[in-house]
Amino acid sequence: MSHDDPKELTAEIMRAARIAALTYRDDQGRLVSTPMGTQDFEDPATIYFITEKDSDKVRHITANPDVNVFYSSNEGYVSLSGTAAIVEDPQRLEELWGAMTDSFMEGGPEDPNSGLLEVRADTAQYWSSPGKAAMVVSLIKARLSDETTDLGDSGIVDL
């Protein structure tokens, strides 16, 4: 994994995650998190999730669009902060729809209740992982010496 470009590192970690946690506020202002399937994206500053337009999640996000999206994979962790909205883009919805989507959604991409939740991120905080084997070696080495464990790179990226 390249550590030269923080934005590309952020994208690599996000692509390696199958599921993301989307956090938003409910009617009482409480934070609520829900798992969402990771979709392919061109730029980590704009990501999409397929969802039902009539869901409570969409209703809450429409009322308060501030969201956080958290990704976790063997490559590391990413926390995106931004805003979300339902967008009408039938072509992109069709493009992102896959066999796994059918397992979670009724109807298909042509169903009027199927929609795209677009998240536009302002910032991302990332933590890269050196990998499981390297982490175990680093933990053992730190335990047997005065060295500290290498937990990988971290930082904040303006998107």
PDB file of N, CA and C in Angstrom, residues 46-127:
ATOM      1  N   THR A  46     -16.829  11.798  -2.708  1.00  0.00           N
ATOM      2  CA  THR A  46     -18.226  11.586  -3.092  1.00  0.00           C
ATOM      3  C   THR A  46     -18.471  10.092  -3.196  1.00  0.00           C
ATOM      4  N   ILE A  47     -19.294   9.587  -2.280  1.00  0.00           N
ATOM      5  CA  ILE A  47     -19.598   8.154  -2.263  1.00  0.00           C
ATOM      6  C   ILE A  47     -21.109   7.962  -2.297  1.00  0.00           C
ATOM      7  N   TYR A  48     -21.519   6.764  -2.695  1.00  0.00           N
ATOM      8  CA  TYR A  48     -22.940   6.455  -2.823  1.00  0.00           C
ATOM      9  C   TYR A  48     -23.281   5.166  -2.093  1.00  0.00           C
ATOM     10  N   PHE A  49     -24.491   5.144  -1.555  1.00  0.00           N
ATOM     11  CA  PHE A  49     -25.066   3.929  -0.991  1.00  0.00           C
ATOM     12  C   PHE A  49     -26.431   3.730  -1.617  1.00  0.00           C
ATOM     13  N   ILE A  50     -26.791   2.491  -1.853  1.00  0.00           N
ATOM     14  CA  ILE A  50     -28.126   2.175  -2.366  1.00  0.00           C
ATOM     15  C   ILE A  50     -29.034   1.971  -1.160  1.00  0.00           C
ATOM     16  N   THR A  51     -30.200   2.589  -1.208  1.00  0.00           N
ATOM     17  CA  THR A  51     -31.107   2.538  -0.059  1.00  0.00           C
ATOM     18  C   THR A  51     -32.551   2.641  -0.512  1.00  0.00           C
ATOM     19  N   GLU A  52     -33.471   2.386   0.412  1.00  0.00           N
ATOM     20  CA  GLU A  52     -34.889   2.602   0.154  1.00  0.00           C
ATOM     21  C   GLU A  52     -35.227   4.046   0.499  1.00  0.00           C
ATOM     22  N   LYS A  53     -35.840   4.727  -0.432  1.00  0.00           N
ATOM     23  CA  LYS A  53     -36.146   6.148  -0.241  1.00  0.00           C
ATOM     24  C   LYS A  53     -37.118   6.388   0.905  1.00  0.00           C
ATOM     25  N   ASP A  54     -38.002   5.417   1.181  1.00  0.00           N
ATOM     26  CA  ASP A  54     -39.009   5.628   2.223  1.00  0.00           C
ATOM     27  C   ASP A  54     -38.546   5.167   3.618  1.00  0.00           C
ATOM     28  N   SER A  55     -37.246   4.949   3.799  1.00  0.00           N
ATOM     29  CA  SER A  55     -36.737   4.465   5.082  1.00  0.00           C
ATOM     30  C   SER A  55     -36.658   5.594   6.108  1.00  0.00           C
ATOM     31  N   ASP A  56     -36.683   5.207   7.393  1.00  0.00           N
ATOM     32  CA  ASP A  56     -36.487   6.180   8.470  1.00  0.00           C
ATOM     33  C   ASP A  56     -35.134   6.865   8.330  1.00  0.00           C
ATOM     34  N   LYS A  57     -34.128   6.111   7.912  1.00  0.00           N
ATOM     35  CA  LYS A  57     -32.778   6.663   7.741  1.00  0.00           C
ATOM     36  C   LYS A  57     -32.821   7.855   6.786  1.00  0.00           C
ATOM     37  N   VAL A  58     -33.481   7.700   5.646  1.00  0.00           N
ATOM     38  CA  VAL A  58     -33.562   8.783   4.659  1.00  0.00           C
ATOM     39  C   VAL A  58     -34.351   9.956   5.223  1.00  0.00           C
ATOM     40  N   ARG A  59     -35.411   9.675   5.948  1.00  0.00           N
ATOM     41  CA  ARG A  59     -36.208  10.751   6.562  1.00  0.00           C
ATOM     42  C   ARG A  59     -35.353  11.554   7.542  1.00  0.00           C
ATOM     43  N   HIS A  60     -34.588  10.870   8.375  1.00  0.00           N
ATOM     44  CA  HIS A  60     -33.727  11.549   9.350  1.00  0.00           C
ATOM     45  C   HIS A  60     -32.632  12.360   8.653  1.00  0.00           C
ATOM     46  N   ILE A  61     -32.017  11.773   7.628  1.00  0.00           N
ATOM     47  CA  ILE A  61     -30.938  12.462   6.919  1.00  0.00           C
ATOM     48  C   ILE A  61     -31.472  13.668   6.155  1.00  0.00           C
ATOM     49  N   THR A  62     -32.679  13.565   5.631  1.00  0.00           N
ATOM     50  CA  THR A  62     -33.280  14.709   4.943  1.00  0.00           C
ATOM     51  C   THR A  62     -33.483  15.872   5.912  1.00  0.00           C
ATOM     52  N   ALA A  63     -33.849  15.557   7.150  1.00  0.00           N
ATOM     53  CA  ALA A  63     -34.048  16.594   8.169  1.00  0.00           C
ATOM     54  C   ALA A  63     -32.727  17.155   8.683  1.00  0.00           C
ATOM     55  N   ASN A  64     -31.700  16.312   8.769  1.00  0.00           N
ATOM     56  CA  ASN A  64     -30.389  16.740   9.260  1.00  0.00           C
ATOM     57  C   ASN A  64     -29.330  15.992   8.445  1.00  0.00           C
ATOM     58  N   PRO A  65     -28.783  16.620   7.411  1.00  0.00           N
ATOM     59  CA  PRO A  65     -27.905  15.909   6.475  1.00  0.00           C
ATOM     60  C   PRO A  65     -26.475  15.649   6.945  1.00  0.00           C
ATOM     61  N   ASP A  66     -26.079  16.123   8.121  1.00  0.00           N
ATOM     62  CA  ASP A  66     -24.716  15.870   8.607  1.00  0.00           C
ATOM     63  C   ASP A  66     -24.545  14.387   8.949  1.00  0.00           C
ATOM     64  N   VAL A  67     -23.514  13.763   8.377  1.00  0.00           N
ATOM     65  CA  VAL A  67     -23.288  12.333   8.581  1.00  0.00           C
ATOM     66  C   VAL A  67     -21.809  12.044   8.799  1.00  0.00           C
ATOM     67  N   ASN A  68     -21.547  10.831   9.275  1.00  0.00           N
ATOM     68  CA  ASN A  68     -20.206  10.275   9.361  1.00  0.00           C
ATOM     69  C   ASN A  68     -20.292   8.880   8.763  1.00  0.00           C
ATOM     70  N   VAL A  69     -19.269   8.499   8.018  1.00  0.00           N
ATOM     71  CA  VAL A  69     -19.198   7.148   7.456  1.00  0.00           C
ATOM     72  C   VAL A  69     -17.879   6.551   7.904  1.00  0.00           C
ATOM     73  N   PHE A  70     -17.942   5.376   8.536  1.00  0.00           N
ATOM     74  CA  PHE A  70     -16.757   4.723   9.079  1.00  0.00           C
ATOM     75  C   PHE A  70     -16.497   3.427   8.326  1.00  0.00           C
ATOM     76  N   TYR A  71     -15.271   3.270   7.849  1.00  0.00           N
ATOM     77  CA  TYR A  71     -14.833   2.072   7.130  1.00  0.00           C
ATOM     78  C   TYR A  71     -13.776   1.356   7.953  1.00  0.00           C
ATOM     79  N   SER A  72     -13.847   0.032   7.959  1.00  0.00           N
ATOM     80  CA  SER A  72     -12.857  -0.779   8.642  1.00  0.00           C
ATOM     81  C   SER A  72     -12.495  -1.962   7.743  1.00  0.00           C
ATOM     82  N   SER A  73     -11.202  -2.139   7.511  1.00  0.00           N
ATOM     83  CA  SER A  73     -10.735  -3.263   6.698  1.00  0.00           C
ATOM     84  C   SER A  73      -9.363  -3.691   7.208  1.00  0.00           C
ATOM     85  N   ASN A  74      -8.811  -4.728   6.616  1.00  0.00           N
ATOM     86  CA  ASN A  74      -7.451  -5.147   6.977  1.00  0.00           C
ATOM     87  C   ASN A  74      -6.426  -4.081   6.630  1.00  0.00           C
ATOM     88  N   GLU A  75      -6.791  -3.164   5.730  1.00  0.00           N
ATOM     89  CA  GLU A  75      -5.885  -2.088   5.318  1.00  0.00           C
ATOM     90  C   GLU A  75      -5.847  -0.960   6.339  1.00  0.00           C
ATOM     91  N   GLY A  76      -6.900  -0.831   7.164  1.00  0.00           N
ATOM     92  CA  GLY A  76      -6.951   0.229   8.162  1.00  0.00           C
ATOM     93  C   GLY A  76      -8.370   0.715   8.399  1.00  0.00           C
ATOM     94  N   TYR A  77      -8.486   1.960   8.813  1.00  0.00           N
ATOM     95  CA  TYR A  77      -9.771   2.547   9.181  1.00  0.00           C
ATOM     96  C   TYR A  77      -9.871   3.948   8.579  1.00  0.00           C
ATOM     97  N   VAL A  78     -11.098   4.338   8.191  1.00  0.00           N
ATOM     98  CA  VAL A  78     -11.357   5.683   7.678  1.00  0.00           C
ATOM     99  C   VAL A  78     -12.653   6.180   8.285  1.00  0.00           C
ATOM    100  N   SER A  79     -12.646   7.428   8.720  1.00  0.00           N
ATOM    101  CA  SER A  79     -13.841   8.097   9.222  1.00  0.00           C
ATOM    102  C   SER A  79     -14.070   9.344   8.373  1.00  0.00           C
ATOM    103  N   LEU A  80     -15.149   9.343   7.573  1.00  0.00           N
ATOM    104  CA  LEU A  80     -15.493  10.476   6.718  1.00  0.00           C
ATOM    105  C   LEU A  80     -16.531  11.340   7.408  1.00  0.00           C
ATOM    106  N   SER A  81     -16.398  12.656   7.309  1.00  0.00           N
ATOM    107  CA  SER A  81     -17.407  13.592   7.808  1.00  0.00           C
ATOM    108  C   SER A  81     -17.909  14.402   6.626  1.00  0.00           C
ATOM    109  N   GLY A  82     -19.242  14.548   6.535  1.00  0.00           N
ATOM    110  CA  GLY A  82     -19.794  15.315   5.427  1.00  0.00           C
ATOM    111  C   GLY A  82     -21.303  15.418   5.520  1.00  0.00           C
ATOM    112  N   THR A  83     -21.930  15.590   4.363  1.00  0.00           N
ATOM    113  CA  THR A  83     -23.386  15.694   4.288  1.00  0.00           C
ATOM    114  C   THR A  83     -23.916  14.672   3.297  1.00  0.00           C
ATOM    115  N   ALA A  84     -25.177  14.294   3.486  1.00  0.00           N
ATOM    116  CA  ALA A  84     -25.789  13.277   2.640  1.00  0.00           C
ATOM    117  C   ALA A  84     -27.129  13.768   2.113  1.00  0.00           C
ATOM    118  N   ALA A  85     -27.518  13.235   0.959  1.00  0.00           N
ATOM    119  CA  ALA A  85     -28.807  13.556   0.352  1.00  0.00           C
ATOM    120  C   ALA A  85     -29.178  12.456  -0.633  1.00  0.00           C
ATOM    121  N   ILE A  86     -30.464  12.268  -0.831  1.00  0.00           N
ATOM    122  CA  ILE A  86     -30.945  11.378  -1.886  1.00  0.00           C
ATOM    123  C   ILE A  86     -30.785  12.116  -3.211  1.00  0.00           C
ATOM    124  N   VAL A  87     -30.187  11.433  -4.184  1.00  0.00           N
ATOM    125  CA  VAL A  87     -30.021  12.021  -5.512  1.00  0.00           C
ATOM    126  C   VAL A  87     -30.730  11.141  -6.542  1.00  0.00           C
ATOM    127  N   GLU A  88     -31.269  11.774  -7.554  1.00  0.00           N
ATOM    128  CA  GLU A  88     -31.914  11.053  -8.651  1.00  0.00           C
ATOM    129  C   GLU A  88     -30.896  10.879  -9.765  1.00  0.00           C
ATOM    130  N   ASP A  89     -30.404   9.653  -9.916  1.00  0.00           N
ATOM    131  CA  ASP A  89     -29.444   9.338 -10.968  1.00  0.00           C
ATOM    132  C   ASP A  89     -29.668   7.875 -11.359  1.00  0.00           C
ATOM    133  N   PRO A  90     -30.727   7.607 -12.167  1.00  0.00           N
ATOM    134  CA  PRO A  90     -31.063   6.223 -12.523  1.00  0.00           C
ATOM    135  C   PRO A  90     -29.909   5.463 -13.181  1.00  0.00           C
ATOM    136  N   GLN A  91     -29.112   6.149 -13.974  1.00  0.00           N
ATOM    137  CA  GLN A  91     -27.994   5.488 -14.647  1.00  0.00           C
ATOM    138  C   GLN A  91     -26.956   5.011 -13.635  1.00  0.00           C
ATOM    139  N   ARG A  92     -26.603   5.853 -12.670  1.00  0.00           N
ATOM    140  CA  ARG A  92     -25.624   5.452 -11.648  1.00  0.00           C
ATOM    141  C   ARG A  92     -26.201   4.350 -10.764  1.00  0.00           C
ATOM    142  N   LEU A  93     -27.485   4.448 -10.416  1.00  0.00           N
ATOM    143  CA  LEU A  93     -28.128   3.417  -9.607  1.00  0.00           C
ATOM    144  C   LEU A  93     -28.035   2.063 -10.318  1.00  0.00           C
ATOM    145  N   GLU A  94     -28.342   2.052 -11.599  1.00  0.00           N
ATOM    146  CA  GLU A  94     -28.247   0.817 -12.402  1.00  0.00           C
ATOM    147  C   GLU A  94     -26.811   0.306 -12.427  1.00  0.00           C
ATOM    148  N   GLU A  95     -25.865   1.205 -12.584  1.00  0.00           N
ATOM    149  CA  GLU A  95     -24.445   0.865 -12.651  1.00  0.00           C
ATOM    150  C   GLU A  95     -23.948   0.245 -11.336  1.00  0.00           C
ATOM    151  N   LEU A  96     -24.396   0.779 -10.198  1.00  0.00           N
ATOM    152  CA  LEU A  96     -23.926   0.303  -8.895  1.00  0.00           C
ATOM    153  C   LEU A  96     -24.679  -0.928  -8.393  1.00  0.00           C
ATOM    154  N   TRP A  97     -25.859  -1.170  -8.937  1.00  0.00           N
ATOM    155  CA  TRP A  97     -26.682  -2.302  -8.496  1.00  0.00           C
ATOM    156  C   TRP A  97     -25.968  -3.602  -8.842  1.00  0.00           C
ATOM    157  N   GLY A  98     -25.909  -4.523  -7.904  1.00  0.00           N
ATOM    158  CA  GLY A  98     -25.268  -5.811  -8.149  1.00  0.00           C
ATOM    159  C   GLY A  98     -26.069  -6.950  -7.540  1.00  0.00           C
ATOM    160  N   ALA A  99     -25.548  -8.160  -7.687  1.00  0.00           N
ATOM    161  CA  ALA A  99     -26.231  -9.351  -7.174  1.00  0.00           C
ATOM    162  C   ALA A  99     -26.453  -9.263  -5.667  1.00  0.00           C
ATOM    163  N   MET A 100     -25.489  -8.718  -4.925  1.00  0.00           N
ATOM    164  CA  MET A 100     -25.646  -8.597  -3.475  1.00  0.00           C
ATOM    165  C   MET A 100     -26.754  -7.604  -3.116  1.00  0.00           C
ATOM    166  N   THR A 101     -26.943  -6.586  -3.954  1.00  0.00           N
ATOM    167  CA  THR A 101     -27.979  -5.594  -3.684  1.00  0.00           C
ATOM    168  C   THR A 101     -29.344  -6.254  -3.653  1.00  0.00           C
ATOM    169  N   ASP A 102     -29.560  -7.221  -4.554  1.00  0.00           N
ATOM    170  CA  ASP A 102     -30.837  -7.945  -4.596  1.00  0.00           C
ATOM    171  C   ASP A 102     -31.120  -8.674  -3.286  1.00  0.00           C
ATOM    172  N   SER A 103     -30.079  -9.027  -2.548  1.00  0.00           N
ATOM    173  CA  SER A 103     -30.256  -9.730  -1.272  1.00  0.00           C
ATOM    174  C   SER A 103     -30.803  -8.811  -0.182  1.00  0.00           C
ATOM    175  N   PHE A 104     -30.606  -7.505  -0.342  1.00  0.00           N
ATOM    176  CA  PHE A 104     -30.997  -6.563   0.704  1.00  0.00           C
ATOM    177  C   PHE A 104     -32.149  -5.643   0.304  1.00  0.00           C
ATOM    178  N   MET A 105     -32.426  -5.556  -0.987  1.00  0.00           N
ATOM    179  CA  MET A 105     -33.425  -4.608  -1.473  1.00  0.00           C
ATOM    180  C   MET A 105     -34.537  -5.343  -2.208  1.00  0.00           C
ATOM    181  N   GLU A 106     -35.756  -4.896  -1.992  1.00  0.00           N
ATOM    182  CA  GLU A 106     -36.880  -5.427  -2.766  1.00  0.00           C
ATOM    183  C   GLU A 106     -36.941  -4.665  -4.079  1.00  0.00           C
ATOM    184  N   GLY A 107     -37.421  -5.318  -5.107  1.00  0.00           N
ATOM    185  CA  GLY A 107     -37.466  -4.655  -6.406  1.00  0.00           C
ATOM    186  C   GLY A 107     -36.076  -4.612  -7.009  1.00  0.00           C
ATOM    187  N   GLY A 108     -35.900  -3.765  -7.959  1.00  0.00           N
ATOM    188  CA  GLY A 108     -34.603  -3.618  -8.606  1.00  0.00           C
ATOM    189  C   GLY A 108     -34.279  -2.147  -8.741  1.00  0.00           C
ATOM    190  N   PRO A 109     -33.289  -1.824  -9.564  1.00  0.00           N
ATOM    191  CA  PRO A 109     -32.920  -0.422  -9.719  1.00  0.00           C
ATOM    192  C   PRO A 109     -34.029   0.427 -10.344  1.00  0.00           C
ATOM    193  N   GLU A 110     -34.960  -0.242 -11.030  1.00  0.00           N
ATOM    194  CA  GLU A 110     -36.076   0.490 -11.638  1.00  0.00           C
ATOM    195  C   GLU A 110     -37.220   0.734 -10.653  1.00  0.00           C
ATOM    196  N   ASP A 111     -37.176   0.121  -9.481  1.00  0.00           N
ATOM    197  CA  ASP A 111     -38.211   0.327  -8.453  1.00  0.00           C
ATOM    198  C   ASP A 111     -38.183   1.785  -8.008  1.00  0.00           C
ATOM    199  N   PRO A 112     -39.332   2.460  -7.974  1.00  0.00           N
ATOM    200  CA  PRO A 112     -39.345   3.878  -7.586  1.00  0.00           C
ATOM    201  C   PRO A 112     -38.865   4.132  -6.148  1.00  0.00           C
ATOM    202  N   ASN A 113     -38.857   3.096  -5.303  1.00  0.00           N
ATOM    203  CA  ASN A 113     -38.394   3.264  -3.929  1.00  0.00           C
ATOM    204  C   ASN A 113     -36.889   3.026  -3.780  1.00  0.00           C
ATOM    205  N   SER A 114     -36.234   2.537  -4.835  1.00  0.00           N
ATOM    206  CA  SER A 114     -34.784   2.334  -4.797  1.00  0.00           C
ATOM    207  C   SER A 114     -34.111   3.673  -5.096  1.00  0.00           C
ATOM    208  N   GLY A 115     -33.134   4.012  -4.264  1.00  0.00           N
ATOM    209  CA  GLY A 115     -32.483   5.299  -4.462  1.00  0.00           C
ATOM    210  C   GLY A 115     -31.025   5.296  -4.107  1.00  0.00           C
ATOM    211  N   LEU A 116     -30.392   6.385  -4.453  1.00  0.00           N
ATOM    212  CA  LEU A 116     -28.984   6.592  -4.139  1.00  0.00           C
ATOM    213  C   LEU A 116     -28.847   7.645  -3.061  1.00  0.00           C
ATOM    214  N   LEU A 117     -28.140   7.275  -2.019  1.00  0.00           N
ATOM    215  CA  LEU A 117     -27.792   8.218  -0.973  1.00  0.00           C
ATOM    216  C   LEU A 117     -26.369   8.676  -1.277  1.00  0.00           C
ATOM    217  N   GLU A 118     -26.226   9.947  -1.605  1.00  0.00           N
ATOM    218  CA  GLU A 118     -24.922  10.498  -1.931  1.00  0.00           C
ATOM    219  C   GLU A 118     -24.338  11.173  -0.689  1.00  0.00           C
ATOM    220  N   VAL A 119     -23.114  10.811  -0.357  1.00  0.00           N
ATOM    221  CA  VAL A 119     -22.401  11.447   0.745  1.00  0.00           C
ATOM    222  C   VAL A 119     -21.265  12.255   0.146  1.00  0.00           C
ATOM    223  N   ARG A 120     -21.274  13.535   0.459  1.00  0.00           N
ATOM    224  CA  ARG A 120     -20.184  14.431   0.045  1.00  0.00           C
ATOM    225  C   ARG A 120     -19.360  14.716   1.301  1.00  0.00           C
ATOM    226  N   ALA A 121     -18.153  14.180   1.302  1.00  0.00           N
ATOM    227  CA  ALA A 121     -17.282  14.286   2.478  1.00  0.00           C
ATOM    228  C   ALA A 121     -16.434  15.547   2.411  1.00  0.00           C
ATOM    229  N   ASP A 122     -16.285  16.193   3.559  1.00  0.00           N
ATOM    230  CA  ASP A 122     -15.413  17.360   3.695  1.00  0.00           C
ATOM    231  C   ASP A 122     -14.014  16.936   4.123  1.00  0.00           C
ATOM    232  N   THR A 123     -13.971  16.018   5.088  1.00  0.00           N
ATOM    233  CA  THR A 123     -12.698  15.550   5.622  1.00  0.00           C
ATOM    234  C   THR A 123     -12.748  14.047   5.855  1.00  0.00           C
ATOM    235  N   ALA A 124     -11.568  13.462   5.910  1.00  0.00           N
ATOM    236  CA  ALA A 124     -11.432  12.044   6.248  1.00  0.00           C
ATOM    237  C   ALA A 124     -10.286  11.922   7.238  1.00  0.00           C
ATOM    238  N   GLN A 125     -10.503  11.127   8.255  1.00  0.00           N
ATOM    239  CA  GLN A 125      -9.404  10.769   9.147  1.00  0.00           C
ATOM    240  C   GLN A 125      -9.106   9.306   8.872  1.00  0.00           C
ATOM    241  N   TYR A 126      -7.829   8.976   8.697  1.00  0.00           N
ATOM    242  CA  TYR A 126      -7.460   7.607   8.360  1.00  0.00           C
ATOM    243  C   TYR A 126      -6.406   7.077   9.327  1.00  0.00           C
ATOM    244  N   TRP A 127      -6.413   5.781   9.461  1.00  0.00           N
ATOM    245  CA  TRP A 127      -5.402   5.050  10.212  1.00  0.00           C
ATOM    246  C   TRP A 127      -5.079   3.837   9.352  1.00  0.00           C
TER     247      TRP A 127
END
